[in-house]
Coordinates of C-alpha atoms in Angstrom, one line a residue:
M1 CA 25.0 -184.9 -204.1
S2 CA 28.2 -184.2 -202.1
L3 CA 28.3 -184.0 -198.3
F4 CA 29.0 -180.3 -198.8
Q5 CA 25.9 -179.8 -200.7
L6 CA 23.7 -181.7 -198.2
T7 CA 25.1 -179.7 -195.3
T8 CA 24.8 -176.4 -197.1
R9 CA 21.1 -177.1 -198.0
R10 CA 20.3 -177.8 -194.3
L11 CA 22.0 -174.5 -193.2
V12 CA 21.0 -172.2 -196.0
S13 CA 18.0 -170.8 -194.1
Q14 CA 20.4 -169.6 -191.4
A15 CA 22.3 -167.4 -193.9
F16 CA 23.4 -164.2 -192.5
C17 CA 21.4 -164.9 -189.3
G18 CA 24.1 -163.7 -187.0
L19 CA 26.9 -165.2 -184.9
K20 CA 26.6 -168.9 -184.7
T21 CA 29.9 -170.4 -183.5
A22 CA 31.1 -174.0 -184.1
A23 CA 29.8 -176.6 -181.7
S24 CA 31.9 -177.3 -178.6
K25 CA 32.6 -180.9 -179.8
K26 CA 34.0 -179.5 -183.0
Q27 CA 36.1 -177.0 -181.1
K28 CA 37.5 -179.8 -178.9
V29 CA 38.5 -181.8 -182.1
C30 CA 40.1 -178.6 -183.5
S31 CA 42.1 -178.1 -180.4
E32 CA 43.6 -181.6 -180.7
M33 CA 44.8 -180.9 -184.3
A34 CA 48.3 -179.6 -185.2
R35 CA 48.6 -175.8 -185.0
P36 CA 48.6 -174.2 -188.5
S37 CA 51.8 -173.0 -190.0
S38 CA 52.7 -169.3 -190.5
N39 CA 55.6 -170.2 -192.8
M40 CA 55.2 -168.0 -195.9
A41 CA 57.8 -169.9 -197.9
D42 CA 55.8 -173.1 -197.4
F43 CA 52.6 -171.4 -198.4
R44 CA 54.2 -170.0 -201.5
E45 CA 55.3 -173.4 -202.7
V46 CA 51.7 -174.6 -202.4
F47 CA 50.4 -171.5 -204.1
A48 CA 52.9 -172.0 -207.0
K49 CA 51.4 -175.4 -207.8
A50 CA 47.7 -174.5 -207.4
K51 CA 45.5 -174.5 -210.6
H52 CA 42.2 -173.5 -209.2
I53 CA 42.2 -171.1 -206.2
V54 CA 39.2 -170.1 -204.2
I55 CA 39.4 -166.9 -202.0
I56 CA 36.7 -166.5 -199.4
T57 CA 36.5 -162.9 -198.1
G58 CA 34.7 -161.2 -195.2
A59 CA 34.2 -157.9 -193.5
G60 CA 37.8 -157.7 -192.3
V61 CA 39.0 -157.0 -195.9
S62 CA 36.6 -154.0 -196.3
A63 CA 37.3 -152.7 -192.8
E64 CA 40.8 -151.9 -194.0
S65 CA 39.2 -149.5 -196.5
G66 CA 37.4 -147.7 -193.8
V67 CA 34.1 -149.4 -194.3
P68 CA 31.9 -149.5 -191.2
T69 CA 31.1 -153.1 -190.2
F70 CA 28.2 -152.4 -187.8
R71 CA 29.5 -155.2 -185.6
G72 CA 30.8 -155.3 -182.0
A73 CA 31.1 -152.4 -179.6
G74 CA 30.0 -149.2 -181.2
G75 CA 28.4 -151.0 -184.2
F76 CA 25.3 -148.8 -184.3
W77 CA 23.6 -146.7 -186.8
R78 CA 21.8 -144.1 -184.7
K79 CA 20.4 -146.3 -181.9
W80 CA 20.0 -149.5 -183.9
Q81 CA 22.4 -152.4 -184.6
A82 CA 22.4 -153.8 -188.1
Q83 CA 20.5 -156.9 -187.1
E84 CA 17.6 -154.7 -186.0
L85 CA 17.4 -153.0 -189.5
A86 CA 18.5 -155.7 -191.9
T87 CA 15.5 -157.9 -191.7
P88 CA 12.3 -158.3 -193.8
E89 CA 10.2 -157.5 -190.7
A90 CA 12.0 -154.2 -190.2
F91 CA 11.5 -153.2 -193.8
A92 CA 7.8 -154.1 -193.6
R93 CA 7.4 -152.1 -190.5
N94 CA 9.4 -149.0 -191.5
P95 CA 10.8 -149.0 -195.1
S96 CA 11.7 -145.3 -194.7
R97 CA 14.1 -146.1 -191.8
V98 CA 15.6 -149.1 -193.5
W99 CA 16.2 -147.1 -196.7
E100 CA 17.8 -144.3 -194.7
F101 CA 20.2 -146.9 -193.3
Y102 CA 21.1 -148.3 -196.7
H103 CA 21.2 -144.9 -198.3
Y104 CA 23.9 -143.9 -195.7
R105 CA 25.9 -147.1 -196.5
R106 CA 25.7 -146.6 -200.2
E107 CA 26.9 -143.0 -199.9
V108 CA 29.7 -144.0 -197.7
M109 CA 30.9 -146.6 -200.1
L110 CA 31.0 -144.1 -203.0
S111 CA 33.9 -142.5 -201.1
K112 CA 35.8 -145.7 -200.3
H113 CA 38.4 -147.4 -202.4
P114 CA 39.9 -150.9 -202.7
N115 CA 42.9 -151.5 -200.4
P116 CA 46.1 -153.5 -201.1
A117 CA 44.3 -156.8 -200.3
H118 CA 41.6 -156.2 -202.9
I119 CA 44.1 -155.1 -205.4
A120 CA 46.4 -158.1 -204.8
I121 CA 43.5 -160.5 -205.3
A122 CA 42.5 -158.9 -208.6
E123 CA 46.0 -158.7 -209.9
C124 CA 46.6 -162.4 -209.0
E125 CA 43.4 -163.4 -210.9
R126 CA 44.6 -161.4 -214.0
R127 CA 48.1 -162.9 -213.9
L128 CA 47.1 -166.5 -213.3
S129 CA 44.4 -166.4 -216.0
K130 CA 47.2 -166.0 -218.5
Q131 CA 48.8 -169.2 -217.2
G132 CA 45.6 -171.3 -217.6
R133 CA 45.0 -171.1 -213.8
S134 CA 41.9 -169.7 -212.2
V135 CA 41.0 -167.6 -209.2
V136 CA 37.4 -167.2 -207.9
V137 CA 36.4 -164.8 -205.1
I138 CA 33.5 -165.8 -202.8
T139 CA 32.7 -162.8 -200.8
Q140 CA 30.3 -162.1 -197.9
N141 CA 30.7 -158.4 -198.4
I142 CA 28.1 -156.3 -200.2
D143 CA 30.3 -153.2 -200.9
E144 CA 31.5 -154.1 -204.4
L145 CA 35.2 -153.2 -203.5
H146 CA 36.3 -156.4 -205.2
R147 CA 34.6 -155.4 -208.3
K148 CA 36.1 -151.9 -208.1
A149 CA 39.6 -153.5 -207.8
G150 CA 39.0 -155.5 -211.0
T151 CA 38.0 -158.9 -209.8
K152 CA 36.1 -160.7 -212.6
H153 CA 35.2 -164.1 -211.2
L154 CA 33.2 -162.9 -208.2
L155 CA 30.4 -164.6 -206.3
E156 CA 28.6 -162.1 -203.9
I157 CA 26.7 -164.5 -201.6
H158 CA 25.0 -161.7 -199.6
G159 CA 24.2 -159.5 -202.6
S160 CA 25.2 -155.9 -203.3
L161 CA 24.5 -152.5 -201.9
F162 CA 24.3 -151.3 -205.5
K163 CA 21.6 -153.6 -206.7
T164 CA 17.8 -153.3 -206.0
R165 CA 15.0 -155.8 -206.1
C166 CA 11.4 -154.9 -206.7
T167 CA 9.0 -156.1 -203.9
N168 CA 6.3 -156.3 -206.6
C169 CA 7.7 -157.8 -209.8
G170 CA 11.0 -159.2 -208.4
N171 CA 13.2 -157.4 -211.0
V172 CA 16.8 -157.1 -209.9
A173 CA 18.8 -154.2 -211.3
A174 CA 22.1 -152.4 -210.8
N175 CA 21.6 -149.0 -209.3
Y176 CA 24.4 -146.5 -208.7
K177 CA 22.3 -143.3 -208.4
S178 CA 23.3 -140.8 -205.8
P179 CA 21.0 -140.3 -204.1
I180 CA 19.0 -143.3 -205.0
C181 CA 15.8 -141.2 -205.0
P182 CA 15.3 -137.4 -204.4
A183 CA 13.6 -137.9 -201.0
L184 CA 16.7 -139.5 -199.6
A185 CA 19.0 -136.7 -200.5
G186 CA 20.9 -135.5 -197.4
K187 CA 19.2 -138.2 -195.3
G188 CA 20.7 -141.2 -193.4
A189 CA 23.1 -139.5 -191.0
P190 CA 24.2 -142.0 -188.4
D191 CA 24.2 -139.7 -185.4
P192 CA 21.8 -140.9 -182.6
E193 CA 20.3 -137.4 -182.3
T194 CA 19.4 -137.2 -186.0
E195 CA 15.6 -136.8 -186.6
E196 CA 14.1 -139.6 -188.6
A197 CA 13.0 -138.7 -192.1
V198 CA 9.7 -140.6 -192.2
I199 CA 9.5 -140.7 -196.0
P200 CA 6.2 -141.8 -197.5
V201 CA 6.4 -145.1 -199.3
E202 CA 5.5 -143.5 -202.6
D203 CA 8.6 -141.3 -202.4
L204 CA 11.0 -144.2 -201.6
P205 CA 12.9 -145.9 -204.5
Q206 CA 10.4 -147.2 -207.1
C207 CA 10.6 -149.9 -209.7
E208 CA 11.2 -148.5 -213.2
E209 CA 9.9 -151.5 -215.1
D210 CA 7.0 -150.7 -217.4
G211 CA 3.8 -150.4 -215.5
C212 CA 5.2 -151.6 -212.2
N213 CA 6.2 -148.8 -209.8
G214 CA 6.6 -151.3 -207.0
L215 CA 8.6 -150.4 -203.9
L216 CA 12.3 -151.3 -204.3
R217 CA 14.4 -152.9 -201.5
P218 CA 18.2 -153.4 -201.4
H219 CA 19.2 -156.6 -203.1
V220 CA 21.0 -158.0 -200.1
V221 CA 20.5 -161.1 -198.0
W222 CA 18.9 -160.0 -194.7
F223 CA 19.0 -161.8 -191.4
G224 CA 16.6 -164.7 -191.6
E225 CA 16.7 -165.0 -195.4
A226 CA 18.1 -167.8 -197.5
L227 CA 21.0 -167.3 -199.9
D228 CA 20.2 -167.3 -203.6
P229 CA 20.2 -171.0 -204.6
D230 CA 21.8 -170.3 -208.0
V231 CA 24.7 -168.4 -206.3
L232 CA 25.0 -171.2 -203.8
T233 CA 25.2 -173.8 -206.6
E234 CA 28.1 -171.9 -208.1
V235 CA 29.8 -171.7 -204.7
E236 CA 29.4 -175.5 -204.3
K237 CA 30.9 -176.1 -207.7
E238 CA 34.0 -174.0 -207.1
L239 CA 34.6 -175.4 -203.6
D240 CA 34.4 -179.0 -205.0
I241 CA 37.1 -178.4 -207.6
C242 CA 39.5 -176.0 -205.9
D243 CA 43.0 -177.2 -205.0
L244 CA 43.9 -174.2 -202.7
C245 CA 41.6 -172.1 -200.5
L246 CA 42.3 -168.8 -198.8
V247 CA 40.1 -167.4 -196.1
V248 CA 40.6 -163.6 -195.8
G249 CA 39.3 -161.2 -193.2
T250 CA 36.4 -163.4 -192.0
S251 CA 35.5 -164.4 -188.4
S252 CA 34.3 -167.9 -189.6
V253 CA 31.2 -167.7 -187.4
V254 CA 28.5 -166.6 -189.8
Y255 CA 26.8 -169.6 -191.5
P256 CA 26.7 -171.1 -194.0
A257 CA 29.9 -169.3 -195.2
A258 CA 31.7 -170.4 -192.0
M259 CA 31.6 -174.0 -193.1
F260 CA 32.9 -173.5 -196.7
A261 CA 36.7 -173.6 -195.9
P262 CA 36.5 -176.3 -193.2
Q263 CA 34.8 -178.6 -195.6
V264 CA 37.4 -177.9 -198.2
S265 CA 40.1 -178.7 -195.6
A266 CA 38.3 -181.9 -194.7
R267 CA 39.0 -183.3 -198.1
G268 CA 42.7 -182.6 -197.8
V269 CA 42.9 -179.3 -199.7
P270 CA 45.3 -176.7 -198.2
V271 CA 43.5 -173.8 -196.6
A272 CA 45.3 -170.6 -195.6
E273 CA 43.7 -168.1 -193.2
F274 CA 44.6 -164.4 -193.3
N275 CA 43.0 -162.6 -190.4
M276 CA 43.8 -160.2 -187.6
E277 CA 43.3 -162.9 -185.1
A278 CA 42.6 -166.6 -184.7
T279 CA 39.0 -167.8 -185.4
P280 CA 37.0 -170.9 -184.3
A281 CA 38.2 -172.6 -187.5
T282 CA 41.9 -171.7 -187.4
N283 CA 43.1 -175.0 -186.2
R284 CA 41.4 -176.8 -189.0
F285 CA 43.6 -175.1 -191.6
R286 CA 47.1 -175.7 -192.8
F287 CA 48.2 -172.1 -192.6
H288 CA 47.3 -169.0 -190.6
F289 CA 48.8 -165.6 -191.2
P290 CA 47.9 -163.0 -188.5
G291 CA 47.8 -159.3 -189.2
P292 CA 46.1 -156.8 -191.5
C293 CA 45.1 -158.5 -194.8
G294 CA 46.4 -155.5 -196.7
T295 CA 49.9 -156.3 -195.3
T296 CA 49.9 -160.1 -195.3
L297 CA 48.1 -160.9 -198.6
P298 CA 50.1 -159.0 -201.3
P299 CA 53.3 -160.9 -200.7
A300 CA 51.4 -164.2 -200.5
L301 CA 49.8 -163.7 -203.9
A302 CA 52.8 -162.0 -205.6
R303 CA 54.3 -163.7 -208.7
H304 CA 56.2 -166.8 -207.8
Q305 CA 59.7 -167.3 -209.2
T306 CA 58.4 -170.5 -211.1
E307 CA 55.7 -168.6 -212.9
I308 CA 56.2 -168.1 -216.6
I309 CA 54.7 -164.8 -217.8
S310 CA 53.9 -164.7 -221.6

């Protein structure tokens, strides 16, 4: 088992558990390393030679499509922050409130569209696949905008807003209904003055498997829950074989995803960070491109002059 696998297994229970920054000792080491380059021409030369590219994406990519992040100042739904609602305990106490929150998020996403960063990634994957090269996207986002953009090789490590899981039989199913159930129609408004719906459990989304009728929950990784081990195994495989890694729109503070790129960098693989600002991991990477991902990423992933298109 690789060092990456051992470390990931130790941290998996912290998945999506909030903001855990790198240790001060690690930050001291980072500060002593060479500053990353912002030379696009140099990055493009590395990109032209890469055969297996991993792209790790976070909330910053979706934010450029107008997707609420529920983080930082103003990151509230009504009077609650996401970490107060996105937990197994919150769902057990008040499934109606939690479903109102997720119903709101689902309805918002139906009106959102991929931005130039999503589209550049999907187009790059299509183009390189014709050259015998591969691109895989590992995303922390649950909004499916990568899927909408056309990305095929996609690992959604935190699940999807548009999948449900039965709390009784465990069945996982895609669900794009709007509303997801009649009782949630018109519910979920984020205004703090909104009256809570208090929907009976029997009227919340129910499993449609024969004879089950169990209460459904969103198929997402909540705070305090572990990542799906099968998905994590796929992530480990891709990170072990990649020869170029991009980190796009992520703060690099939510574990275990925050350690993916640094461990790739530690084995000598070039890592390029595309983010609005520097992160705790920036100085561990070869490249850093500040600014909106929708502006910086498309030229980075555009066809290189050495590419042969059949």
